[in-house]
Short mmCIF file of C-alpha atoms and ligand atoms in Angstrom, two decimals:
data_model
loop_
_atom_site.label_atom_id
_atom_site.label_comp_id
_atom_site.label_asym_id
_atom_site.label_seq_id
_atom_site.Cartn_x
_atom_site.Cartn_y
_atom_site.Cartn_z
CA MET A 1 11.12 8.09 197.85
CA ARG A 2 10.64 6.41 194.48
CA ILE A 3 7.34 6.81 192.62
CA ALA A 4 6.57 4.86 189.46
CA ASN A 5 3.94 4.40 186.78
CA LEU A 6 3.12 0.67 186.84
CA SER A 7 0.72 -0.28 184.03
CA GLY A 8 -0.92 3.14 184.24
CA ARG A 9 -1.24 3.22 188.05
CA ALA A 10 0.77 5.32 190.49
CA VAL A 11 2.87 3.20 192.86
CA LEU A 12 5.40 3.82 195.60
CA VAL A 13 8.46 1.63 195.12
CA ASP A 14 9.77 0.19 198.39
CA ASP A 15 12.83 -2.00 197.72
CA ASP A 16 11.51 -4.37 195.06
CA ARG A 17 7.85 -4.00 195.93
CA ALA A 18 5.19 -1.67 194.58
CA ILE A 19 2.54 -0.11 196.81
CA ASP A 20 -0.54 0.96 194.87
CA VAL A 21 -1.15 4.62 195.74
CA HIS A 22 -4.91 4.61 195.11
CA ALA A 23 -5.52 1.53 197.25
CA ALA A 24 -3.14 2.48 200.06
CA SER A 25 -4.57 6.01 200.30
CA CYS A 26 -8.16 4.68 200.32
CA GLY A 27 -8.84 6.50 197.07
CA ARG A 28 -7.44 9.88 198.12
CA PHE A 29 -4.66 9.93 195.49
CA GLY A 30 -4.37 8.38 192.03
CA PRO A 31 -5.13 5.99 190.53
CA ASP A 32 -2.90 7.40 187.74
CA LEU A 33 0.41 9.20 188.24
CA ALA A 34 -0.58 12.29 186.23
CA SER A 35 -3.28 13.12 188.80
CA VAL A 36 -0.80 12.72 191.65
CA TYR A 37 1.30 15.64 190.35
CA THR A 38 -1.68 17.99 190.64
CA GLU A 39 -1.69 17.37 194.42
CA TRP A 40 2.02 16.87 194.84
CA GLU A 41 2.52 18.48 198.24
CA ALA A 42 -0.36 16.67 199.93
CA PHE A 43 0.66 13.46 198.19
CA SER A 44 4.30 13.59 199.25
CA ALA A 45 3.30 14.28 202.87
CA TRP A 46 1.00 11.25 202.78
CA ALA A 47 3.50 9.04 200.92
CA GLY A 48 6.06 9.41 203.70
CA THR A 49 3.62 7.66 206.03
CA ALA A 50 2.84 4.83 203.61
CA LEU A 51 6.38 3.46 203.24
CA GLY A 52 8.23 1.02 205.46
CA ALA A 53 5.25 -1.06 206.56
CA GLY A 54 6.39 -4.04 204.49
CA ALA A 55 3.40 -3.63 202.20
CA GLY A 56 3.33 -3.89 198.43
CA GLU A 57 3.69 -6.54 195.80
CA SER A 58 6.53 -7.65 193.57
CA PHE A 59 6.37 -6.39 189.99
CA ASP A 60 7.89 -6.84 186.55
CA THR A 61 10.03 -3.86 185.49
CA ARG A 62 8.79 -4.35 181.91
CA ASP A 63 5.40 -3.08 183.13
CA LEU A 64 6.83 0.31 184.14
CA GLU A 65 5.70 3.25 182.00
CA ALA A 66 6.75 6.92 181.76
CA PRO A 67 6.93 8.57 185.23
CA SER A 68 5.08 11.61 183.85
CA PRO A 69 3.15 10.28 180.86
CA THR A 70 1.06 13.35 179.98
CA PRO A 71 3.03 16.51 180.85
CA SER A 72 1.57 19.84 179.74
CA GLN A 73 5.04 20.89 178.58
CA VAL A 74 8.35 19.17 177.83
CA PHE A 75 11.39 21.42 177.85
CA ALA A 76 14.71 20.19 176.49
CA ILE A 77 18.06 21.95 176.69
CA GLY A 78 20.83 21.76 174.12
CA LEU A 79 24.59 22.17 174.60
CA ASN A 80 24.46 22.18 178.40
CA TYR A 81 27.74 20.27 178.80
CA ARG A 82 30.80 22.11 177.52
CA ASP A 83 32.47 18.95 176.13
CA HIS A 84 29.30 18.11 174.19
CA ALA A 85 29.10 21.62 172.73
CA ALA A 86 32.73 21.25 171.64
CA GLU A 87 32.18 17.88 169.92
CA THR A 88 29.32 19.36 167.88
CA GLY A 89 31.58 22.23 166.77
CA LEU A 90 29.42 24.88 168.43
CA ASP A 91 30.34 27.57 170.93
CA ALA A 92 29.22 27.20 174.53
CA PRO A 93 25.96 29.18 174.82
CA ASP A 94 25.39 32.29 176.95
CA ALA A 95 21.85 31.12 177.77
CA PRO A 96 20.35 27.62 177.61
CA PRO A 97 19.16 26.79 174.05
CA THR A 98 15.63 25.42 174.52
CA PHE A 99 13.38 23.24 172.37
CA THR A 100 10.58 20.74 173.04
CA LYS A 101 10.14 17.04 172.63
CA PHE A 102 6.49 16.62 171.69
CA ALA A 103 4.78 14.58 174.42
CA SER A 104 3.65 11.80 172.07
CA CYS A 105 7.28 10.60 171.94
CA LEU A 106 7.40 9.76 175.66
CA THR A 107 7.71 6.14 176.66
CA GLY A 108 8.79 4.10 179.67
CA PRO A 109 12.11 2.60 180.73
CA GLU A 110 12.19 -0.73 178.85
CA THR A 111 11.04 -0.47 175.26
CA ASP A 112 11.74 -1.36 171.66
CA LEU A 113 12.91 1.69 169.71
CA MET A 114 11.81 1.74 166.06
CA LEU A 115 14.56 3.38 163.98
CA PRO A 116 12.92 5.60 161.33
CA THR A 117 16.23 6.19 159.49
CA ASP A 118 19.90 5.17 159.57
CA THR A 119 20.93 8.33 161.44
CA VAL A 120 19.38 7.98 164.90
CA ASP A 121 21.65 9.14 167.73
CA TRP A 122 21.67 8.75 171.52
CA GLU A 123 21.71 11.41 174.28
CA VAL A 124 21.42 10.31 177.91
CA GLU A 125 19.98 13.13 180.05
CA LEU A 126 18.93 13.90 183.59
CA VAL A 127 15.23 14.85 183.59
CA ALA A 128 13.64 17.03 186.29
CA VAL A 129 9.90 16.65 186.89
CA ILE A 130 8.04 19.70 188.20
CA GLY A 131 5.96 19.21 191.38
CA ARG A 132 4.85 22.75 192.18
CA GLU A 133 3.81 25.47 189.75
CA ALA A 134 6.71 27.80 188.97
CA THR A 135 6.48 31.35 187.62
CA ASN A 136 9.50 33.63 187.86
CA VAL A 137 11.19 31.56 190.56
CA SER A 138 14.76 32.29 191.57
CA ALA A 139 17.47 29.67 191.29
CA ALA A 140 17.64 29.69 195.09
CA ASP A 141 14.00 28.59 195.32
CA ALA A 142 13.91 26.39 192.22
CA TRP A 143 14.41 22.98 193.86
CA ASP A 144 11.25 23.60 195.94
CA HIS A 145 9.37 23.24 192.64
CA VAL A 146 10.92 19.90 191.64
CA ALA A 147 8.99 16.70 192.44
CA GLY A 148 11.96 14.53 191.53
CA LEU A 149 14.52 13.33 189.02
CA THR A 150 14.43 10.57 186.46
CA VAL A 151 16.56 9.26 183.59
CA GLY A 152 15.79 10.36 180.03
CA GLN A 153 16.97 9.49 176.54
CA ASP A 154 16.76 12.30 174.01
CA PHE A 155 16.94 10.12 170.89
CA SER A 156 17.64 12.33 167.89
CA GLU A 157 17.19 11.82 164.14
CA ARG A 158 20.17 13.81 162.86
CA THR A 159 19.34 14.01 159.16
CA SER A 160 16.08 15.92 159.65
CA GLN A 161 17.51 17.80 162.65
CA LEU A 162 20.35 19.23 160.60
CA ALA A 163 18.65 19.57 157.18
CA GLY A 164 18.62 23.35 157.52
CA PRO A 165 18.55 26.25 156.83
CA ALA A 166 17.59 26.36 160.55
CA PRO A 167 17.95 23.24 162.76
CA GLN A 168 14.76 21.25 163.47
CA PHE A 169 15.43 20.11 167.00
CA SER A 170 11.86 19.61 168.21
CA LEU A 171 10.47 17.52 165.36
CA ALA A 172 13.65 15.51 164.80
CA LYS A 173 13.68 14.46 168.46
CA SER A 174 9.99 13.48 168.66
CA PHE A 175 9.61 10.30 166.62
CA PRO A 176 7.65 7.59 168.48
CA GLY A 177 9.66 6.30 171.43
CA PHE A 178 12.32 9.04 171.18
CA GLY A 179 11.58 10.24 174.74
CA ALA A 180 12.31 7.20 176.91
CA THR A 181 11.99 8.08 180.63
CA GLY A 182 12.15 6.25 183.93
CA PRO A 183 12.46 3.83 185.53
CA TRP A 184 10.83 5.95 188.23
CA LEU A 185 10.86 9.37 189.86
CA VAL A 186 13.33 9.78 192.74
CA THR A 187 12.65 12.68 195.10
CA PRO A 188 15.51 15.17 195.55
CA ASP A 189 15.99 14.37 199.25
CA GLU A 190 17.22 10.88 198.30
CA PHE A 191 20.51 12.18 196.85
CA ALA A 192 23.64 13.04 198.83
CA ASN A 193 24.30 15.71 196.17
CA ARG A 194 21.42 16.16 193.72
CA ASP A 195 23.66 18.35 191.51
CA ASP A 196 26.46 15.83 191.03
CA LEU A 197 25.38 12.43 189.71
CA ALA A 198 27.28 10.01 187.47
CA ILE A 199 25.54 9.84 184.07
CA GLU A 200 26.38 7.29 181.37
CA CYS A 201 25.18 5.60 178.22
CA GLU A 202 26.21 2.20 176.86
CA ILE A 203 25.56 0.54 173.52
CA ASP A 204 25.70 -3.25 173.69
CA GLY A 205 27.69 -2.90 176.90
CA GLU A 206 30.27 -0.47 175.43
CA SER A 207 30.47 2.87 177.23
CA VAL A 208 29.78 5.73 174.80
CA GLN A 209 28.94 8.56 177.22
CA SER A 210 30.27 8.99 180.75
CA GLY A 211 30.08 12.20 182.74
CA ARG A 212 28.74 13.88 185.82
CA THR A 213 25.73 16.19 186.05
CA ALA A 214 27.94 18.67 187.92
CA GLN A 215 29.45 19.43 184.48
CA MET A 216 26.25 21.21 183.37
CA MET A 217 26.87 24.85 182.50
CA PHE A 218 23.28 25.62 183.58
CA PRO A 219 22.35 23.32 186.50
CA VAL A 220 18.77 22.27 187.25
CA ALA A 221 18.04 25.27 189.51
CA GLU A 222 19.26 27.77 186.92
CA LEU A 223 17.28 26.06 184.15
CA ILE A 224 14.07 26.33 186.18
CA ALA A 225 14.76 29.99 186.92
CA HIS A 226 15.46 30.65 183.23
CA LEU A 227 12.43 28.74 181.90
CA SER A 228 9.99 30.02 184.55
CA ALA A 229 10.91 33.61 183.66
CA VAL A 230 9.06 32.97 180.39
CA CYS A 231 6.69 30.02 180.86
CA THR A 232 4.69 28.95 183.88
CA LEU A 233 5.96 25.46 184.70
CA ARG A 234 3.18 23.14 185.82
CA PRO A 235 3.17 19.98 187.95
CA GLY A 236 4.18 17.00 185.83
CA ASP A 237 6.14 19.09 183.29
CA LEU A 238 9.53 17.68 182.25
CA VAL A 239 12.89 19.37 181.79
CA PHE A 240 15.45 17.35 179.78
CA THR A 241 18.68 18.97 180.93
CA GLY A 242 21.14 18.20 178.11
CA THR A 243 23.68 15.50 177.39
CA PRO A 244 27.41 15.01 178.03
CA ALA A 245 29.93 14.29 175.27
CA GLY A 246 30.01 11.03 173.35
CA VAL A 247 27.05 11.22 170.96
CA GLY A 248 27.37 9.57 167.55
CA VAL A 249 27.16 12.69 165.37
CA GLY A 250 30.25 14.14 167.08
CA ARG A 251 32.44 11.11 166.29
CA ASP A 252 34.92 10.62 163.48
CA PRO A 253 33.65 8.61 161.73
CA GLN A 254 30.09 9.35 162.78
CA ARG A 255 28.19 6.48 164.33
CA PHE A 256 24.45 5.89 164.56
CA LEU A 257 22.15 3.22 165.99
CA VAL A 258 21.47 0.04 164.03
CA SER A 259 18.83 -2.62 164.48
CA GLY A 260 19.75 -4.97 167.32
CA ASN A 261 21.68 -2.37 169.35
CA VAL A 262 20.73 -2.23 173.03
CA VAL A 263 21.03 1.27 174.50
CA THR A 264 21.40 1.46 178.28
CA SER A 265 21.10 4.90 179.89
CA ARG A 266 22.00 5.13 183.57
CA ILE A 267 22.16 7.80 186.28
CA GLU A 268 23.58 7.26 189.76
CA GLY A 269 20.92 6.98 192.45
CA ILE A 270 18.06 6.64 189.96
CA GLY A 271 18.50 3.58 187.74
CA ALA A 272 18.62 2.64 184.08
CA LEU A 273 16.64 2.71 180.83
CA VAL A 274 17.04 -0.10 178.30
CA GLN A 275 16.02 0.43 174.66
CA ARG A 276 16.36 -2.32 172.06
CA CYS A 277 16.64 -0.90 168.54
CA VAL A 278 14.43 -2.47 165.88
CA LYS A 279 13.75 -1.67 162.26
ZN1 ZN B 301 19.45 16.42 174.22
#
């Protein structure tokens, strides 16, 4: 099942048509997607009955917005792919390094990205969206708390991130538009193997990152167990799960985004984000 935020309204996506959740459920769920997460289990049971009837209307993908636009918490994980840790010159961590992207940076799948400096970098990431409250859950039970998966871009302003003496991950990764997400939420049952998806990033059609989510040192279930041992994860919360190798800061010479670049971030079985860089 694919669920999207279309111009602020929750929709089910059936092939290339959108079924308005509020209308189809006679007002029981929605109209916005944030409210759907608060009743996720009842909603997903209902949604299974609403698909396949040939209903819905065609839509413009440029009207899609963030699949979880107002999460109570956004967790982001650093150095979760060994080859990315190596390219940044850091040791692979014993536990997942965690920071936040402040929620005001979240945007939808097709946007213009305003570059605040000349050192903005790209990081394609799998993002898990929480569907059921999670406190102290085990890795074995963790997927029961996931509403679905979406694509994320953890855009990063490297100068302020690395200015020191201690790194400023959260602020440097929260400029407006730095948390592109979408194009929709895909429920875990849709994947043949939800822990092994091709993940890639292109700039102007050139592949700059290409990996598989199976390369994560701490997979989704372990991240949820680790985070929920400290924080209660709430429906609609996001977990950015880290990026594979190929970011600009790890290159020799280093490379950063310039005005006019088009960044395409894609994950198998979900879809793609497209950000056009502007200055
Ligand atoms: Zn990241």
